[in-house]
mmCIF file of C-alpha atoms and ligand atoms in Angstrom:
data_model
loop_
_atom_site.group_PDB
_atom_site.id
_atom_site.type_symbol
_atom_site.label_atom_id
_atom_site.label_comp_id
_atom_site.label_asym_id
_atom_site.label_seq_id
_atom_site.Cartn_x
_atom_site.Cartn_y
_atom_site.Cartn_z
ATOM 1 C CA MET A 15 77.093 100.479 118.777
ATOM 2 C CA ASN A 16 74.200 102.189 120.515
ATOM 3 C CA ASP A 17 72.688 104.511 118.311
ATOM 4 C CA ASN A 18 72.065 107.483 120.332
ATOM 5 C CA LYS A 19 76.206 107.588 120.937
ATOM 6 C CA ILE A 20 77.904 110.621 119.155
ATOM 7 C CA ALA A 21 81.474 110.433 119.330
ATOM 8 C CA SER A 22 82.871 113.816 118.967
ATOM 9 C CA GLY A 23 84.845 114.163 115.761
ATOM 10 C CA GLU A 24 87.468 111.314 116.935
ATOM 11 C CA PRO A 25 89.705 110.129 113.781
ATOM 12 C CA ILE A 26 89.606 106.754 112.763
ATOM 13 C CA LEU A 27 92.019 105.365 110.264
ATOM 14 C CA VAL A 28 90.321 103.333 107.971
ATOM 15 C CA THR A 29 92.973 101.527 105.785
ATOM 16 C CA GLY A 30 90.600 99.997 102.497
ATOM 17 C CA GLY A 31 87.753 102.244 103.300
ATOM 18 C CA ALA A 32 86.867 102.752 99.705
ATOM 19 C CA GLY A 33 85.891 98.887 99.579
ATOM 20 C CA TYR A 34 82.709 96.850 100.095
ATOM 21 C CA ILE A 35 83.049 96.355 103.548
ATOM 22 C CA GLY A 36 85.209 99.447 104.589
ATOM 23 C CA SER A 37 82.951 101.949 102.882
ATOM 24 C CA HIS A 38 79.896 100.870 104.911
ATOM 25 C CA VAL A 39 81.998 101.071 107.973
ATOM 26 C CA VAL A 40 82.954 104.819 106.419
ATOM 27 C CA ARG A 41 79.606 105.788 106.453
ATOM 28 C CA ASP A 42 78.870 103.910 110.043
ATOM 29 C CA LEU A 43 82.164 105.878 111.716
ATOM 30 C CA GLY A 44 80.489 109.337 109.928
ATOM 31 C CA GLU A 45 76.973 108.535 111.184
ATOM 32 C CA HIS A 46 78.111 108.311 114.394
ATOM 33 C CA GLY A 47 79.974 111.419 114.569
ATOM 34 C CA TYR A 48 83.798 110.024 114.014
ATOM 35 C CA ARG A 49 86.130 111.307 111.640
ATOM 36 C CA PRO A 50 87.446 108.353 109.298
ATOM 37 C CA VAL A 51 90.703 108.961 107.369
ATOM 38 C CA VAL A 52 90.654 106.850 104.433
ATOM 39 C CA PHE A 53 93.847 105.108 103.149
ATOM 40 C CA ASP A 54 93.323 103.329 100.475
ATOM 41 C CA ASN A 55 94.992 103.087 96.556
ATOM 42 C CA LEU A 56 91.299 101.837 94.800
ATOM 43 C CA SER A 57 92.643 98.793 93.526
ATOM 44 C CA SER A 58 89.327 97.500 94.205
ATOM 45 C CA GLY A 59 87.651 100.322 95.667
ATOM 46 C CA ARG A 60 85.991 103.326 94.383
ATOM 47 C CA ALA A 61 86.634 106.976 95.213
ATOM 48 C CA GLU A 62 82.691 107.698 95.328
ATOM 49 C CA ALA A 63 81.976 105.214 98.199
ATOM 50 C CA VAL A 64 83.566 107.508 101.009
ATOM 51 C CA LEU A 65 81.037 108.874 102.372
ATOM 52 C CA TYR A 66 82.513 110.636 105.021
ATOM 53 C CA GLY A 67 85.998 112.168 105.819
ATOM 54 C CA GLU A 68 88.956 112.459 104.268
ATOM 55 C CA LEU A 69 90.415 110.021 101.237
ATOM 56 C CA VAL A 70 94.241 109.710 100.702
ATOM 57 C CA ARG A 71 95.063 107.792 98.125
ATOM 58 C CA ALA A 72 97.829 105.301 98.829
ATOM 59 C CA ASP A 73 98.865 102.088 99.268
ATOM 60 C CA ILE A 74 99.245 100.963 102.906
ATOM 61 C CA ALA A 75 103.160 99.564 101.796
ATOM 62 C CA ASP A 76 104.043 103.754 102.031
ATOM 63 C CA THR A 77 104.313 103.422 106.038
ATOM 64 C CA GLU A 78 106.256 106.446 106.002
ATOM 65 C CA LEU A 79 102.950 108.133 104.434
ATOM 66 C CA LEU A 80 100.842 106.400 106.970
ATOM 67 C CA GLY A 81 103.231 107.140 110.114
ATOM 68 C CA SER A 82 102.645 110.756 108.910
ATOM 69 C CA VAL A 83 98.820 110.461 108.480
ATOM 70 C CA ILE A 84 98.521 109.098 111.926
ATOM 71 C CA ARG A 85 100.863 111.636 113.402
ATOM 72 C CA ARG A 86 99.064 114.495 111.575
ATOM 73 C CA HIS A 87 95.757 113.377 112.717
ATOM 74 C CA GLY A 88 96.380 111.890 116.172
ATOM 75 C CA ILE A 89 95.101 109.008 115.427
ATOM 76 C CA LYS A 90 94.765 106.481 118.211
ATOM 77 C CA SER A 91 92.494 103.488 116.891
ATOM 78 C CA VAL A 92 92.676 102.027 113.633
ATOM 79 C CA MET A 93 90.620 99.818 110.859
ATOM 80 C CA HIS A 94 92.505 97.852 108.722
ATOM 81 C CA PHE A 95 90.462 96.463 105.617
ATOM 82 C CA ALA A 96 92.643 96.566 102.947
ATOM 83 C CA ALA A 97 93.639 93.456 101.652
ATOM 84 C CA TYR A 98 93.374 90.967 98.664
ATOM 85 C CA ILE A 99 90.232 88.360 99.094
ATOM 86 C CA VAL A 100 89.700 86.361 96.448
ATOM 87 C CA VAL A 101 90.026 82.796 97.526
ATOM 88 C CA ASN A 102 90.980 81.229 94.234
ATOM 89 C CA GLU A 103 93.526 83.500 93.487
ATOM 90 C CA SER A 104 95.276 82.959 96.497
ATOM 91 C CA VAL A 105 95.179 79.294 95.816
ATOM 92 C CA ALA A 106 97.350 80.363 91.885
ATOM 93 C CA GLN A 107 99.046 83.361 93.079
ATOM 94 C CA PRO A 108 99.809 82.660 96.962
ATOM 95 C CA LEU A 109 102.808 85.109 97.379
ATOM 96 C CA LYS A 110 100.650 87.797 96.397
ATOM 97 C CA TYR A 111 98.267 87.350 99.117
ATOM 98 C CA TYR A 112 100.753 86.999 101.717
ATOM 99 C CA GLU A 113 102.810 89.968 101.058
ATOM 100 C CA ASN A 114 99.653 92.399 100.964
ATOM 101 C CA ASN A 115 97.757 90.634 103.585
ATOM 102 C CA SER A 116 100.402 89.633 105.830
ATOM 103 C CA PHE A 117 103.436 91.162 105.016
ATOM 104 C CA ASN A 118 101.796 94.804 104.437
ATOM 105 C CA CYS A 119 99.512 94.192 107.567
ATOM 106 C CA LEU A 120 102.980 93.692 109.769
ATOM 107 C CA ARG A 121 104.423 96.748 108.473
ATOM 108 C CA LEU A 122 101.268 98.925 109.040
ATOM 109 C CA LEU A 123 101.128 96.848 112.247
ATOM 110 C CA LYS A 124 104.938 98.499 112.984
ATOM 111 C CA CYS A 125 103.787 101.596 112.062
ATOM 112 C CA CYS A 126 100.624 101.775 114.396
ATOM 113 C CA LEU A 127 103.033 100.779 117.611
ATOM 114 C CA GLU A 128 105.792 102.943 116.410
ATOM 115 C CA ASN A 129 102.856 106.175 116.410
ATOM 116 C CA GLY A 130 101.022 105.616 119.380
ATOM 117 C CA VAL A 131 98.133 103.570 118.057
ATOM 118 C CA GLU A 132 95.984 101.819 120.847
ATOM 119 C CA ASN A 133 93.243 99.998 119.353
ATOM 120 C CA PHE A 134 93.067 97.971 116.238
ATOM 121 C CA ILE A 135 90.445 96.269 114.170
ATOM 122 C CA PHE A 136 91.378 93.458 112.027
ATOM 123 C CA SER A 137 88.945 92.301 108.834
ATOM 124 C CA SER A 138 89.848 88.772 109.482
ATOM 125 C CA SER A 139 87.755 85.853 107.978
ATOM 126 C CA ALA A 140 86.208 82.931 108.170
ATOM 127 C CA ALA A 141 89.284 81.045 106.354
ATOM 128 C CA VAL A 142 91.131 81.110 109.046
ATOM 129 C CA TYR A 143 89.248 77.519 109.920
ATOM 130 C CA GLY A 144 89.631 75.975 106.684
ATOM 131 C CA MET A 145 87.685 72.625 106.734
ATOM 132 C CA PRO A 146 85.505 73.107 109.896
ATOM 133 C CA GLY A 147 85.292 69.697 111.960
ATOM 134 C CA LYS A 148 81.950 70.874 113.151
ATOM 135 C CA VAL A 149 79.853 73.615 111.904
ATOM 136 C CA PRO A 150 78.485 75.698 113.759
ATOM 137 C CA VAL A 151 82.194 77.007 114.316
ATOM 138 C CA ASN A 152 82.978 78.806 117.404
ATOM 139 C CA GLU A 153 86.182 80.493 118.225
ATOM 140 C CA LEU A 154 87.961 77.739 119.735
ATOM 141 C CA ALA A 155 88.146 75.424 116.934
ATOM 142 C CA PRO A 156 91.187 75.065 115.150
ATOM 143 C CA LEU A 157 92.407 77.551 112.901
ATOM 144 C CA LEU A 158 93.474 75.356 109.812
ATOM 145 C CA PRO A 159 92.957 77.383 106.504
ATOM 146 C CA ILE A 160 92.841 75.102 103.426
ATOM 147 C CA ASN A 161 93.891 78.089 101.075
ATOM 148 C CA PRO A 162 96.406 80.586 100.965
ATOM 149 C CA TYR A 163 93.850 83.325 101.553
ATOM 150 C CA GLY A 164 93.014 82.316 105.180
ATOM 151 C CA GLY A 165 96.604 81.797 106.010
ATOM 152 C CA SER A 166 97.679 85.231 105.271
ATOM 153 C CA LYS A 167 94.741 86.786 107.734
ATOM 154 C CA LEU A 168 95.761 83.997 110.355
ATOM 155 C CA VAL A 169 99.437 85.021 110.069
ATOM 156 C CA SER A 170 97.898 88.321 110.749
ATOM 157 C CA GLU A 171 95.702 87.422 113.745
ATOM 158 C CA MET A 172 99.283 85.698 115.315
ATOM 159 C CA LEU A 173 101.480 89.341 114.308
ATOM 160 C CA LEU A 174 98.356 91.163 116.175
ATOM 161 C CA ARG A 175 98.547 89.106 119.138
ATOM 162 C CA ASP A 176 101.897 88.474 119.687
ATOM 163 C CA ALA A 177 101.878 92.681 119.089
ATOM 164 C CA ALA A 178 99.360 93.273 121.719
ATOM 165 C CA ALA A 179 100.482 90.443 124.135
ATOM 166 C CA ALA A 180 104.147 92.396 124.254
ATOM 167 C CA ASP A 181 102.437 95.945 124.614
ATOM 168 C CA PRO A 182 100.351 96.430 126.979
ATOM 169 C CA ARG A 183 99.003 99.589 125.432
ATOM 170 C CA PHE A 184 97.850 97.412 122.310
ATOM 171 C CA ARG A 185 94.741 95.826 122.252
ATOM 172 C CA TYR A 186 92.742 94.909 118.805
ATOM 173 C CA VAL A 187 89.664 92.537 117.768
ATOM 174 C CA ALA A 188 89.685 90.701 114.701
ATOM 175 C CA LEU A 189 86.758 90.173 113.693
ATOM 176 C CA ARG A 190 86.198 86.714 111.638
ATOM 177 C CA TYR A 191 83.730 87.678 108.643
ATOM 178 C CA PHE A 192 81.651 84.691 107.019
ATOM 179 C CA ASN A 193 80.123 85.820 103.616
ATOM 180 C CA ALA A 194 79.570 89.568 103.755
ATOM 181 C CA ALA A 195 76.692 90.159 101.206
ATOM 182 C CA GLY A 196 73.731 93.011 100.673
ATOM 183 C CA ALA A 197 74.163 96.942 100.346
ATOM 184 C CA ASP A 198 73.570 99.868 101.823
ATOM 185 C CA ARG A 199 69.739 99.987 102.513
ATOM 186 C CA GLN A 200 68.971 103.331 100.798
ATOM 187 C CA ALA A 201 71.621 101.924 98.115
ATOM 188 C CA ARG A 202 74.137 104.971 98.373
ATOM 189 C CA ILE A 203 77.050 102.236 98.187
ATOM 190 C CA GLY A 204 77.445 98.273 97.845
ATOM 191 C CA GLN A 205 79.893 95.802 96.045
ATOM 192 C CA ASP A 206 81.283 97.288 93.193
ATOM 193 C CA TYR A 207 84.556 95.033 92.134
ATOM 194 C CA ARG A 208 85.891 95.338 88.430
ATOM 195 C CA GLN A 209 85.785 91.255 88.586
ATOM 196 C CA PRO A 210 83.143 90.181 90.552
ATOM 197 C CA THR A 211 83.795 86.947 92.216
ATOM 198 C CA HIS A 212 80.838 86.364 94.554
ATOM 199 C CA LEU A 213 77.828 84.577 94.492
ATOM 200 C CA MET A 214 74.930 86.727 95.034
ATOM 201 C CA THR A 215 76.736 89.433 93.191
ATOM 202 C CA LEU A 216 77.021 87.192 89.963
ATOM 203 C CA ALA A 217 73.491 85.923 90.420
ATOM 204 C CA LEU A 218 72.020 88.995 90.312
ATOM 205 C CA LYS A 219 74.018 90.463 87.321
ATOM 206 C CA THR A 220 72.997 87.093 85.983
ATOM 207 C CA ALA A 221 69.604 87.982 86.269
ATOM 208 C CA LEU A 222 70.589 91.654 84.917
ATOM 209 C CA GLY A 223 71.912 89.918 81.743
ATOM 210 C CA GLN A 224 75.295 90.964 82.475
ATOM 211 C CA PHE A 225 76.590 87.515 82.109
ATOM 212 C CA PRO A 226 74.961 84.943 80.089
ATOM 213 C CA ARG A 227 74.521 82.186 82.761
ATOM 214 C CA LEU A 228 75.345 81.442 86.345
ATOM 215 C CA GLU A 229 78.129 78.607 86.962
ATOM 216 C CA VAL A 230 77.057 76.448 90.606
ATOM 217 C CA PHE A 231 80.593 75.335 91.660
ATOM 218 C CA GLY A 232 80.516 72.006 92.816
ATOM 219 C CA THR A 233 77.059 69.861 93.326
ATOM 220 C CA ASP A 234 78.758 67.202 94.774
ATOM 221 C CA TYR A 235 79.722 68.619 98.478
ATOM 222 C CA PRO A 236 78.655 66.248 101.451
ATOM 223 C CA THR A 237 75.184 68.898 101.731
ATOM 224 C CA PRO A 238 71.675 67.962 101.280
ATOM 225 C CA ASP A 239 71.425 69.452 97.929
ATOM 226 C CA GLY A 240 75.385 69.041 97.247
ATOM 227 C CA THR A 241 76.230 72.573 96.649
ATOM 228 C CA ALA A 242 78.214 74.638 99.593
ATOM 229 C CA ILE A 243 76.651 76.267 102.462
ATOM 230 C CA ARG A 244 77.592 79.698 103.873
ATOM 231 C CA ASP A 245 77.022 81.919 106.383
ATOM 232 C CA TYR A 246 75.325 85.345 104.535
ATOM 233 C CA ILE A 247 75.513 88.253 106.757
ATOM 234 C CA HIS A 248 74.155 91.475 105.741
ATOM 235 C CA VAL A 249 77.363 94.213 105.485
ATOM 236 C CA ASP A 250 75.105 96.480 107.644
ATOM 237 C CA ASP A 251 74.960 94.173 110.479
ATOM 238 C CA LEU A 252 79.295 93.433 109.874
ATOM 239 C CA ALA A 253 79.372 96.935 109.826
ATOM 240 C CA GLY A 254 77.573 97.635 113.020
ATOM 241 C CA ALA A 255 80.130 94.817 114.452
ATOM 242 C CA HIS A 256 83.004 97.061 114.213
ATOM 243 C CA LEU A 257 81.624 100.133 115.751
ATOM 244 C CA LEU A 258 80.632 97.810 118.747
ATOM 245 C CA ALA A 259 84.507 96.381 118.617
ATOM 246 C CA LEU A 260 85.765 99.529 118.330
ATOM 247 C CA GLU A 261 83.452 100.954 121.580
ATOM 248 C CA PHE A 262 84.657 97.608 123.190
ATOM 249 C CA LEU A 263 88.251 98.581 123.207
ATOM 250 C CA LYS A 264 88.074 101.942 123.848
ATOM 251 C CA ASP A 265 86.316 100.847 127.057
ATOM 252 C CA GLY A 266 89.255 98.676 128.301
ATOM 253 C CA GLY A 267 87.952 95.363 126.394
ATOM 254 C CA THR A 268 90.512 92.591 126.130
ATOM 255 C CA SER A 269 92.136 91.801 122.624
ATOM 256 C CA SER A 270 89.669 89.036 121.030
ATOM 257 C CA ALA A 271 88.829 87.194 118.019
ATOM 258 C CA PHE A 272 84.944 87.043 116.985
ATOM 259 C CA ASN A 273 83.325 85.471 114.583
ATOM 260 C CA CYS A 274 80.440 87.301 112.434
ATOM 261 C CA GLY A 275 77.617 85.357 111.287
ATOM 262 C CA TYR A 276 73.723 84.862 111.457
ATOM 263 C CA GLY A 277 74.810 80.832 112.458
ATOM 264 C CA ILE A 278 72.086 80.096 109.352
ATOM 265 C CA GLY A 279 73.639 78.003 106.524
ATOM 266 C CA HIS A 280 72.289 78.268 102.862
ATOM 267 C CA SER A 281 73.418 76.329 100.057
ATOM 268 C CA VAL A 282 74.425 77.783 96.588
ATOM 269 C CA LEU A 283 70.995 76.785 95.011
ATOM 270 C CA ASP A 284 69.601 78.654 98.191
ATOM 271 C CA VAL A 285 71.120 81.729 97.198
ATOM 272 C CA VAL A 286 70.216 80.978 93.365
ATOM 273 C CA ALA A 287 66.624 80.464 94.035
ATOM 274 C CA ALA A 288 66.373 83.580 96.414
ATOM 275 C CA ALA A 289 68.095 85.808 93.934
ATOM 276 C CA LYS A 290 65.403 84.509 91.212
ATOM 277 C CA ARG A 291 62.511 85.130 93.666
ATOM 278 C CA VAL A 292 63.652 88.635 94.579
ATOM 279 C CA SER A 293 64.518 89.938 90.781
ATOM 280 C CA GLY A 294 61.808 87.925 89.450
ATOM 281 C CA ILE A 295 64.131 86.653 86.997
ATOM 282 C CA ASP A 296 64.524 83.565 85.641
ATOM 283 C CA PHE A 297 68.013 83.083 84.891
ATOM 284 C CA LYS A 298 70.330 80.560 83.603
ATOM 285 C CA VAL A 299 72.215 78.309 85.641
ATOM 286 C CA VAL A 300 74.796 75.476 84.982
ATOM 287 C CA HIS A 301 76.936 72.961 86.960
ATOM 288 C CA ALA A 302 80.558 72.967 86.798
ATOM 289 C CA ALA A 303 83.684 71.695 88.564
ATOM 290 C CA ARG A 304 84.421 72.518 92.359
ATOM 291 C CA ARG A 305 86.264 75.657 92.796
ATOM 292 C CA LEU A 306 89.998 75.635 94.004
ATOM 293 C CA GLY A 307 89.693 76.072 98.150
ATOM 294 C CA ASP A 308 86.182 75.892 98.869
ATOM 295 C CA PRO A 309 85.397 74.508 102.204
ATOM 296 C CA ALA A 310 81.613 72.870 101.751
ATOM 297 C CA ALA A 311 80.407 74.333 104.674
ATOM 298 C CA LEU A 312 81.025 77.371 106.907
ATOM 299 C CA VAL A 313 78.590 78.632 109.629
ATOM 300 C CA ALA A 314 79.498 80.658 112.386
ATOM 301 C CA ASP A 315 78.684 80.154 116.026
ATOM 302 C CA ALA A 316 78.379 83.954 116.661
ATOM 303 C CA GLY A 317 77.458 83.288 120.671
ATOM 304 C CA ALA A 318 80.578 85.231 121.484
ATOM 305 C CA ILE A 319 79.875 88.405 119.495
ATOM 306 C CA ARG A 320 76.213 88.630 120.998
ATOM 307 C CA ARG A 321 77.932 88.336 124.264
ATOM 308 C CA GLU A 322 80.578 90.373 124.811
ATOM 309 C CA LEU A 323 79.739 92.884 122.442
ATOM 310 C CA GLY A 324 75.860 93.525 122.412
ATOM 311 C CA TRP A 325 75.873 92.391 118.698
ATOM 312 C CA ALA A 326 71.917 92.100 117.468
ATOM 313 C CA PRO A 327 71.918 91.571 113.653
ATOM 314 C CA LYS A 328 68.875 93.338 111.914
ATOM 315 C CA VAL A 329 69.067 91.452 109.011
ATOM 316 C CA PRO A 330 68.719 88.105 109.163
ATOM 317 C CA HIS A 331 66.654 86.845 106.296
ATOM 318 C CA LEU A 332 67.829 85.965 103.190
ATOM 319 C CA ASP A 333 65.642 87.436 101.250
ATOM 320 C CA ASP A 334 66.452 90.814 102.616
ATOM 321 C CA ILE A 335 70.184 90.736 102.152
ATOM 322 C CA VAL A 336 69.149 90.070 98.330
ATOM 323 C CA ALA A 337 66.906 92.765 98.310
ATOM 324 C CA SER A 338 69.488 95.287 99.103
ATOM 325 C CA ALA A 339 72.002 93.810 96.912
ATOM 326 C CA TRP A 340 69.060 93.955 93.982
ATOM 327 C CA ALA A 341 68.494 97.548 94.329
ATOM 328 C CA TRP A 342 72.471 98.025 94.582
ATOM 329 C CA GLU A 343 72.972 96.053 91.171
ATOM 330 C CA LYS A 344 69.943 98.082 89.456
ATOM 331 C CA LYS A 345 71.254 101.413 90.552
ATOM 332 C CA LEU A 346 74.734 100.292 89.365
ATOM 333 C CA ALA A 347 73.188 99.084 85.695
ATOM 334 C CA ALA A 348 71.508 102.249 85.387
ATOM 335 C CA ARG A 349 74.488 104.574 86.115
ATOM 336 C CA ARG A 350 76.845 102.239 83.892
ATOM 337 C CA PRO A 351 74.192 100.765 80.957
HETATM 338 N N1 LIG B 126 80.022 79.981 93.988
HETATM 339 C C1 LIG B 126 79.300 79.282 92.859
HETATM 340 N N2 LIG B 126 79.732 80.338 91.641
HETATM 341 C C2 LIG B 126 79.741 81.795 91.590
HETATM 342 C C3 LIG B 126 80.408 82.085 92.247
HETATM 343 C C4 LIG B 126 80.184 81.310 93.963
HETATM 344 O O1 LIG B 126 78.822 78.166 92.633
HETATM 345 O O2 LIG B 126 79.487 81.922 90.423
HETATM 346 C C5 LIG B 126 80.155 79.381 95.319
HETATM 347 C C6 LIG B 126 81.641 79.101 95.306
HETATM 348 O O3 LIG B 126 81.630 78.213 95.010
HETATM 349 C C7 LIG B 126 80.939 79.134 97.236
HETATM 350 C C8 LIG B 126 80.071 79.769 97.201
HETATM 351 O O4 LIG B 126 79.399 80.187 95.888
HETATM 352 O O5 LIG B 126 80.741 77.475 97.574
HETATM 353 C C9 LIG B 126 80.264 81.193 98.213
HETATM 354 O O6 LIG B 126 81.228 81.954 97.087
HETATM 355 P P1 LIG B 126 82.167 83.175 96.840
HETATM 356 O O7 LIG B 126 82.688 83.198 96.107
HETATM 357 O O8 LIG B 126 80.754 83.902 97.399
HETATM 358 O O9 LIG B 126 82.269 83.475 98.561
HETATM 359 P P2 LIG B 126 83.703 82.664 99.531
HETATM 360 O O10 LIG B 126 82.668 81.763 100.258
HETATM 361 O O11 LIG B 126 84.237 81.976 98.524
HETATM 362 O O12 LIG B 126 84.320 83.712 100.020
HETATM 363 C C10 LIG B 126 84.064 84.932 100.887
HETATM 364 C C11 LIG B 126 84.783 85.577 100.712
HETATM 365 C C12 LIG B 126 85.798 85.009 101.528
HETATM 366 C C13 LIG B 126 85.563 84.817 103.230
HETATM 367 C C14 LIG B 126 84.516 83.686 102.902
HETATM 368 C C15 LIG B 126 84.211 83.416 103.980
HETATM 369 O O13 LIG B 126 84.983 86.379 99.301
HETATM 370 O O14 LIG B 126 86.972 86.868 101.679
HETATM 371 O O15 LIG B 126 83.383 83.843 102.249
HETATM 372 O O16 LIG B 126 83.353 82.887 104.103
HETATM 373 F F1 LIG B 126 86.764 84.492 103.175
#
């Protein structure tokens, strides 16, 4: 978003706005003069992460309440983050994922259409590509998810595509996140899951002595060092993409899906090395079996979002991403020793 541009208090409904990525977007909405209205059941989010606007503590399955919030605030734009995100849990409990991520998205979408919402920004995932035939992967690659998490996001994208095709007043942007990481650079907010599963977070918590060792899941992938490759994107750059997507739709942009990543792949061992470098702590690392549902390599071709939305990432260096997460983890550790 153009940093000089200030919206004049326009209300934006943000489901899951107390969560990791949602809270960073809420921060940016507030800082750019929007008025976020957060709808979050706090199952994984934190009330204190909502730096701007009102927090409605409720489940998105409660469409009666959702509808009344949309009408009361005169909401025209919705950002939908509320979802489950743990890939291997989705393999073990697929229906839980389809119910919350797809079925509840359908109900939210219906409620939005019934109440005059025009713009919808959806948190999609690189997981919709499954095991891409070639990386970097662009938006035209086949959508063949290999786990129920990716399947549940793909179903939601299909719902949005078909709903938008049928209603000329309604448009959406699906942002396909690669691996969001890092924290607010003032360490006001960051990742704060009750049961963390993400690599960078676990590596830094291990450095802090909160876990005895870090497990590397799979060392026999067809990659240069045998560990899986991901495209780690700073959560602030990811948040910025949401504001650009909102402006794009408000300016009449067409419904679209965009990859959000840097186009740079790092292996698990690269992240471990960066975590040791940044923290200055040589924590214990052990090799373990592959984790269910993990693809070998996911790296974005992010040409489309740069071209269409003018997105220009600000924190593309792995050590800078790790450094922001490290500052946040140290703050959390001091707050809850
Ligand atoms: N990993 C380890 N040890 C750990 C944790 C993770 O080796 O303790 C490995 C994983 O096996 C994977 C890589 O580190 O190869 C990254 O794992 P994360 O759990 O950090 O992230 P994922 O790639 O599994 O998933 C994330 C989001 C998804 C999203 C996906 C898109 O959680 O929502 O990125 O790439 F779909």
